[in-house]
Amino acid sequence: MRTHGWSGRVPVNDAEAVARILAATRTTIDRRGTATSIADVARELGVTRQTVYRYFSGIEELLSATAFDAVEGLLERVMTRLAGITEPDAAIVEGIAAVLEELAEDDYVGLLLRADKLSVPVVGGFTSDDARRFARTMVDRLEASWTDHCHDDAALDLIAEIVLRTLQSMVLDAVSHRSGDELRAFLDAWTGAAVRELARPG
């Protein structure tokens, strides 16, 4: 671990250094939003830019790491909103709508998905193997009565991918003005219908 600077409070290991860099990035985002730079984060920490670069190759990687660090909190807020929804199609529609609405208000994950920050790696990451496994975990956490509607494992894997591809498309569609009931009606016609179609006859 590098020990230069740190305002006199040197991290005990690399894990603490990274955690402090991410915390400083969140503080800087709160103050400067999309204008956040490596230099801003370094000043917040009391280190040189080179110290930050030892852990992150640039501002894109740093913002991505900050977003990833905040994902769990965002998803916990979404899961709270979905409590008590047991119909599979309704749970998926409301889940996607809730994610989109939370992203619009989120200063860390949402920042990375705004039009001026979107990049090919970010967009492509929506459907990576890791993202699919994560989405399947989230689908399993829903209170939806999958077995009652005869959705098997293959159907749930496909639903997780549909969720990711829907989110990917909606994030890219920066000009979309759908919200509230209109957004949910659109998602029901698109993803809700797919969930209903994937139910196996009892």
Short mmCIF file of the C-alpha atoms (twelve columns), coordinates in Angstrom:
data_MODEL
# 
_entry.id   MODEL 
# 
loop_
_atom_site.group_PDB 
_atom_site.id 
_atom_site.type_symbol 
_atom_site.label_atom_id 
_atom_site.label_alt_id 
_atom_site.label_comp_id 
_atom_site.label_asym_id 
_atom_site.label_seq_id 
_atom_site.Cartn_x 
_atom_site.Cartn_y 
_atom_site.Cartn_z 
_atom_site.pdbx_PDB_model_num 
ATOM 1   C CA . MET A 1   0.000   0.000   0.000   1 
ATOM 2   C CA . ARG A 2   1.194   3.532   -0.840  1 
ATOM 3   C CA . THR A 3   1.531   5.861   2.126   1 
ATOM 4   C CA . HIS A 4   1.970   9.322   0.592   1 
ATOM 5   C CA . GLY A 5   -0.235  12.087  1.988   1 
ATOM 6   C CA . TRP A 6   -3.674  11.181  3.326   1 
ATOM 7   C CA . SER A 7   -3.792  14.338  5.510   1 
ATOM 8   C CA . GLY A 8   -1.693  12.648  8.153   1 
ATOM 9   C CA . ARG A 9   -4.036  9.629   8.535   1 
ATOM 10  C CA . VAL A 10  -2.430  6.895   6.461   1 
ATOM 11  C CA . PRO A 11  -4.718  3.915   5.636   1 
ATOM 12  C CA . VAL A 12  -3.684  0.645   7.254   1 
ATOM 13  C CA . ASN A 13  -4.083  -1.313  3.993   1 
ATOM 14  C CA . ASP A 14  -5.229  -1.037  0.379   1 
ATOM 15  C CA . ALA A 15  -8.820  -1.945  1.255   1 
ATOM 16  C CA . GLU A 16  -9.060  1.030   3.613   1 
ATOM 17  C CA . ALA A 17  -7.421  3.269   1.013   1 
ATOM 18  C CA . VAL A 18  -9.987  2.288   -1.626  1 
ATOM 19  C CA . ALA A 19  -12.864 2.728   0.848   1 
ATOM 20  C CA . ARG A 20  -11.650 6.223   1.717   1 
ATOM 21  C CA . ILE A 21  -11.243 7.143   -1.948  1 
ATOM 22  C CA . LEU A 22  -14.808 6.010   -2.654  1 
ATOM 23  C CA . ALA A 23  -16.131 7.929   0.356   1 
ATOM 24  C CA . ALA A 24  -14.290 11.047  -0.820  1 
ATOM 25  C CA . THR A 25  -15.727 10.551  -4.306  1 
ATOM 26  C CA . ARG A 26  -19.272 10.446  -2.904  1 
ATOM 27  C CA . THR A 27  -18.603 13.647  -0.943  1 
ATOM 28  C CA . THR A 28  -17.229 15.311  -4.071  1 
ATOM 29  C CA . ILE A 29  -20.190 14.157  -6.181  1 
ATOM 30  C CA . ASP A 30  -22.530 15.643  -3.567  1 
ATOM 31  C CA . ARG A 31  -20.779 18.968  -4.067  1 
ATOM 32  C CA . ARG A 32  -19.862 18.983  -7.758  1 
ATOM 33  C CA . GLY A 33  -22.061 16.368  -9.445  1 
ATOM 34  C CA . THR A 34  -20.998 15.469  -13.006 1 
ATOM 35  C CA . ALA A 35  -18.066 17.895  -12.797 1 
ATOM 36  C CA . THR A 36  -16.264 15.617  -10.313 1 
ATOM 37  C CA . SER A 37  -12.624 14.994  -11.256 1 
ATOM 38  C CA . ILE A 38  -9.656  13.023  -9.937  1 
ATOM 39  C CA . ALA A 39  -8.133  16.314  -8.747  1 
ATOM 40  C CA . ASP A 40  -11.269 17.094  -6.711  1 
ATOM 41  C CA . VAL A 41  -11.179 13.692  -5.031  1 
ATOM 42  C CA . ALA A 42  -7.461  14.008  -4.317  1 
ATOM 43  C CA . ARG A 43  -8.002  17.399  -2.658  1 
ATOM 44  C CA . GLU A 44  -10.815 15.965  -0.557  1 
ATOM 45  C CA . LEU A 45  -8.454  13.219  0.673   1 
ATOM 46  C CA . GLY A 46  -5.380  15.406  1.104   1 
ATOM 47  C CA . VAL A 47  -3.340  13.344  -1.383  1 
ATOM 48  C CA . THR A 48  -1.872  13.915  -4.822  1 
ATOM 49  C CA . ARG A 49  -3.687  12.869  -7.991  1 
ATOM 50  C CA . GLN A 50  -0.978  10.256  -8.513  1 
ATOM 51  C CA . THR A 51  -2.030  8.571   -5.260  1 
ATOM 52  C CA . VAL A 52  -5.603  8.171   -6.541  1 
ATOM 53  C CA . TYR A 53  -4.285  6.943   -9.904  1 
ATOM 54  C CA . ARG A 54  -2.446  4.130   -8.106  1 
ATOM 55  C CA . TYR A 55  -5.850  2.659   -7.279  1 
ATOM 56  C CA . PHE A 56  -8.015  3.849   -10.211 1 
ATOM 57  C CA . SER A 57  -6.927  4.379   -13.809 1 
ATOM 58  C CA . GLY A 58  -9.142  7.427   -14.344 1 
ATOM 59  C CA . ILE A 59  -12.378 9.187   -13.479 1 
ATOM 60  C CA . GLU A 60  -14.515 6.684   -15.419 1 
ATOM 61  C CA . GLU A 61  -13.178 3.739   -13.418 1 
ATOM 62  C CA . LEU A 62  -13.527 5.698   -10.183 1 
ATOM 63  C CA . LEU A 63  -17.147 6.675   -10.908 1 
ATOM 64  C CA . SER A 64  -17.920 3.070   -11.896 1 
ATOM 65  C CA . ALA A 65  -16.479 1.774   -8.623  1 
ATOM 66  C CA . THR A 66  -18.432 4.403   -6.674  1 
ATOM 67  C CA . ALA A 67  -21.627 3.409   -8.477  1 
ATOM 68  C CA . PHE A 68  -21.030 -0.307  -7.832  1 
ATOM 69  C CA . ASP A 69  -20.413 0.458   -4.156  1 
ATOM 70  C CA . ALA A 70  -23.826 2.172   -4.001  1 
ATOM 71  C CA . VAL A 71  -25.832 -0.431  -5.952  1 
ATOM 72  C CA . GLU A 72  -26.840 -2.493  -2.922  1 
ATOM 73  C CA . GLY A 73  -28.357 0.518   -1.191  1 
ATOM 74  C CA . LEU A 74  -30.345 1.430   -4.298  1 
ATOM 75  C CA . LEU A 75  -31.644 -2.116  -4.692  1 
ATOM 76  C CA . GLU A 76  -32.621 -2.319  -1.035  1 
ATOM 77  C CA . ARG A 77  -34.773 0.776   -1.574  1 
ATOM 78  C CA . VAL A 78  -36.335 -0.899  -4.595  1 
ATOM 79  C CA . MET A 79  -37.028 -4.134  -2.699  1 
ATOM 80  C CA . THR A 80  -38.731 -2.146  0.060   1 
ATOM 81  C CA . ARG A 81  -41.050 -0.626  -2.542  1 
ATOM 82  C CA . LEU A 82  -41.916 -4.104  -3.866  1 
ATOM 83  C CA . ALA A 83  -42.888 -5.599  -0.507  1 
ATOM 84  C CA . GLY A 84  -46.220 -7.421  -0.649  1 
ATOM 85  C CA . ILE A 85  -46.447 -7.686  -4.461  1 
ATOM 86  C CA . THR A 86  -46.992 -11.383 -5.153  1 
ATOM 87  C CA . GLU A 87  -48.211 -11.440 -8.767  1 
ATOM 88  C CA . PRO A 88  -45.100 -12.162 -10.909 1 
ATOM 89  C CA . ASP A 89  -45.963 -9.826  -13.784 1 
ATOM 90  C CA . ALA A 90  -46.871 -6.972  -11.421 1 
ATOM 91  C CA . ALA A 91  -43.674 -7.501  -9.388  1 
ATOM 92  C CA . ILE A 92  -41.462 -7.330  -12.475 1 
ATOM 93  C CA . VAL A 93  -43.234 -4.285  -13.924 1 
ATOM 94  C CA . GLU A 94  -43.120 -2.407  -10.632 1 
ATOM 95  C CA . GLY A 95  -39.528 -3.518  -10.057 1 
ATOM 96  C CA . ILE A 96  -38.316 -2.076  -13.356 1 
ATOM 97  C CA . ALA A 97  -40.305 1.129   -12.823 1 
ATOM 98  C CA . ALA A 98  -38.904 1.463   -9.295  1 
ATOM 99  C CA . VAL A 99  -35.317 0.983   -10.510 1 
ATOM 100 C CA . LEU A 100 -35.784 3.662   -13.185 1 
ATOM 101 C CA . GLU A 101 -37.328 6.062   -10.683 1 
ATOM 102 C CA . GLU A 102 -34.612 5.440   -8.092  1 
ATOM 103 C CA . LEU A 103 -31.891 5.905   -10.715 1 
ATOM 104 C CA . ALA A 104 -33.331 9.280   -11.668 1 
ATOM 105 C CA . GLU A 105 -32.849 10.445  -8.062  1 
ATOM 106 C CA . ASP A 106 -29.607 8.602   -7.287  1 
ATOM 107 C CA . ASP A 107 -26.424 10.694  -7.148  1 
ATOM 108 C CA . TYR A 108 -23.971 7.805   -7.475  1 
ATOM 109 C CA . VAL A 109 -25.362 4.926   -9.568  1 
ATOM 110 C CA . GLY A 110 -27.617 7.319   -11.475 1 
ATOM 111 C CA . LEU A 111 -24.736 9.666   -12.274 1 
ATOM 112 C CA . LEU A 112 -22.989 6.969   -14.298 1 
ATOM 113 C CA . LEU A 113 -26.141 6.365   -16.363 1 
ATOM 114 C CA . ARG A 114 -26.824 9.952   -17.344 1 
ATOM 115 C CA . ALA A 115 -26.435 10.826  -21.005 1 
ATOM 116 C CA . ASP A 116 -23.096 12.645  -20.671 1 
ATOM 117 C CA . LYS A 117 -21.513 9.756   -18.747 1 
ATOM 118 C CA . LEU A 118 -22.824 6.756   -20.686 1 
ATOM 119 C CA . SER A 119 -20.162 4.679   -22.425 1 
ATOM 120 C CA . VAL A 120 -20.044 1.407   -24.346 1 
ATOM 121 C CA . PRO A 121 -18.602 -0.537  -21.352 1 
ATOM 122 C CA . VAL A 122 -21.329 0.805   -19.056 1 
ATOM 123 C CA . VAL A 123 -24.138 -0.019  -21.483 1 
ATOM 124 C CA . GLY A 124 -22.667 -3.406  -22.358 1 
ATOM 125 C CA . GLY A 125 -22.273 -4.261  -18.678 1 
ATOM 126 C CA . PHE A 126 -26.044 -4.475  -18.302 1 
ATOM 127 C CA . THR A 127 -26.069 -7.933  -19.891 1 
ATOM 128 C CA . SER A 128 -22.736 -9.330  -18.683 1 
ATOM 129 C CA . ASP A 129 -22.665 -12.750 -17.020 1 
ATOM 130 C CA . ASP A 130 -22.203 -11.098 -13.618 1 
ATOM 131 C CA . ALA A 131 -25.176 -8.800  -14.227 1 
ATOM 132 C CA . ARG A 132 -27.354 -11.769 -15.219 1 
ATOM 133 C CA . ARG A 133 -26.428 -13.692 -12.075 1 
ATOM 134 C CA . PHE A 134 -27.118 -10.610 -9.968  1 
ATOM 135 C CA . ALA A 135 -30.476 -10.022 -11.680 1 
ATOM 136 C CA . ARG A 136 -31.478 -13.644 -11.107 1 
ATOM 137 C CA . THR A 137 -30.666 -13.246 -7.406  1 
ATOM 138 C CA . MET A 138 -32.897 -10.170 -7.269  1 
ATOM 139 C CA . VAL A 139 -35.733 -11.996 -9.081  1 
ATOM 140 C CA . ASP A 140 -35.479 -14.798 -6.509  1 
ATOM 141 C CA . ARG A 141 -35.704 -12.243 -3.683  1 
ATOM 142 C CA . LEU A 142 -39.059 -10.919 -4.883  1 
ATOM 143 C CA . GLU A 143 -42.155 -12.010 -2.988  1 
ATOM 144 C CA . ALA A 144 -43.717 -13.069 -6.308  1 
ATOM 145 C CA . SER A 145 -45.387 -16.491 -6.239  1 
ATOM 146 C CA . TRP A 146 -43.320 -18.005 -9.040  1 
ATOM 147 C CA . THR A 147 -44.160 -21.620 -8.231  1 
ATOM 148 C CA . ASP A 148 -47.894 -20.888 -8.049  1 
ATOM 149 C CA . HIS A 149 -47.683 -19.592 -11.609 1 
ATOM 150 C CA . CYS A 150 -45.477 -22.505 -12.695 1 
ATOM 151 C CA . HIS A 151 -42.384 -20.488 -13.623 1 
ATOM 152 C CA . ASP A 152 -39.449 -22.923 -13.685 1 
ATOM 153 C CA . ASP A 153 -35.719 -22.127 -13.397 1 
ATOM 154 C CA . ALA A 154 -35.317 -21.660 -17.140 1 
ATOM 155 C CA . ALA A 155 -38.180 -19.159 -17.159 1 
ATOM 156 C CA . LEU A 156 -36.697 -17.241 -14.226 1 
ATOM 157 C CA . ASP A 157 -33.306 -17.029 -15.973 1 
ATOM 158 C CA . LEU A 158 -35.028 -15.653 -19.056 1 
ATOM 159 C CA . ILE A 159 -37.064 -13.174 -16.980 1 
ATOM 160 C CA . ALA A 160 -33.853 -11.911 -15.341 1 
ATOM 161 C CA . GLU A 161 -32.346 -11.312 -18.787 1 
ATOM 162 C CA . ILE A 162 -35.525 -9.591  -19.997 1 
ATOM 163 C CA . VAL A 163 -35.354 -7.264  -16.979 1 
ATOM 164 C CA . LEU A 164 -31.739 -6.343  -17.770 1 
ATOM 165 C CA . ARG A 165 -32.399 -5.771  -21.478 1 
ATOM 166 C CA . THR A 166 -35.455 -3.670  -20.675 1 
ATOM 167 C CA . LEU A 167 -33.458 -1.519  -18.259 1 
ATOM 168 C CA . GLN A 168 -30.649 -1.227  -20.808 1 
ATOM 169 C CA . SER A 169 -33.069 -0.013  -23.463 1 
ATOM 170 C CA . MET A 170 -34.858 2.417   -21.151 1 
ATOM 171 C CA . VAL A 171 -31.597 3.939   -19.882 1 
ATOM 172 C CA . LEU A 172 -30.422 4.475   -23.464 1 
ATOM 173 C CA . ASP A 173 -33.751 6.125   -24.346 1 
ATOM 174 C CA . ALA A 174 -32.872 9.486   -22.847 1 
ATOM 175 C CA . VAL A 175 -35.768 11.229  -24.648 1 
ATOM 176 C CA . SER A 176 -38.477 9.039   -23.140 1 
ATOM 177 C CA . HIS A 177 -40.998 11.060  -21.143 1 
ATOM 178 C CA . ARG A 178 -43.039 8.159   -19.780 1 
ATOM 179 C CA . SER A 179 -43.546 8.160   -16.042 1 
ATOM 180 C CA . GLY A 180 -46.023 7.024   -13.426 1 
ATOM 181 C CA . ASP A 181 -49.005 5.060   -14.733 1 
ATOM 182 C CA . GLU A 182 -47.986 5.575   -18.372 1 
ATOM 183 C CA . LEU A 183 -44.567 4.033   -17.728 1 
ATOM 184 C CA . ARG A 184 -46.103 1.072   -15.918 1 
ATOM 185 C CA . ALA A 185 -48.681 0.487   -18.673 1 
ATOM 186 C CA . PHE A 186 -45.871 0.452   -21.242 1 
ATOM 187 C CA . LEU A 187 -43.770 -1.940  -19.163 1 
ATOM 188 C CA . ASP A 188 -46.769 -4.205  -18.620 1 
ATOM 189 C CA . ALA A 189 -47.355 -4.444  -22.372 1 
ATOM 190 C CA . TRP A 190 -43.669 -5.257  -22.885 1 
ATOM 191 C CA . THR A 191 -42.238 -7.166  -19.928 1 
ATOM 192 C CA . GLY A 192 -45.425 -8.001  -18.047 1 
ATOM 193 C CA . ALA A 193 -46.776 -9.783  -21.130 1 
ATOM 194 C CA . ALA A 194 -43.508 -11.760 -21.419 1 
ATOM 195 C CA . VAL A 195 -43.711 -12.875 -17.787 1 
ATOM 196 C CA . ARG A 196 -47.305 -14.023 -18.284 1 
ATOM 197 C CA . GLU A 197 -46.371 -15.877 -21.459 1 
ATOM 198 C CA . LEU A 198 -43.537 -17.723 -19.694 1 
ATOM 199 C CA . ALA A 199 -45.876 -19.197 -17.058 1 
ATOM 200 C CA . ARG A 200 -46.244 -22.953 -17.564 1 
ATOM 201 C CA . PRO A 201 -49.718 -24.524 -17.522 1 
ATOM 202 C CA . GLY A 202 -50.469 -26.032 -14.120 1 
# 
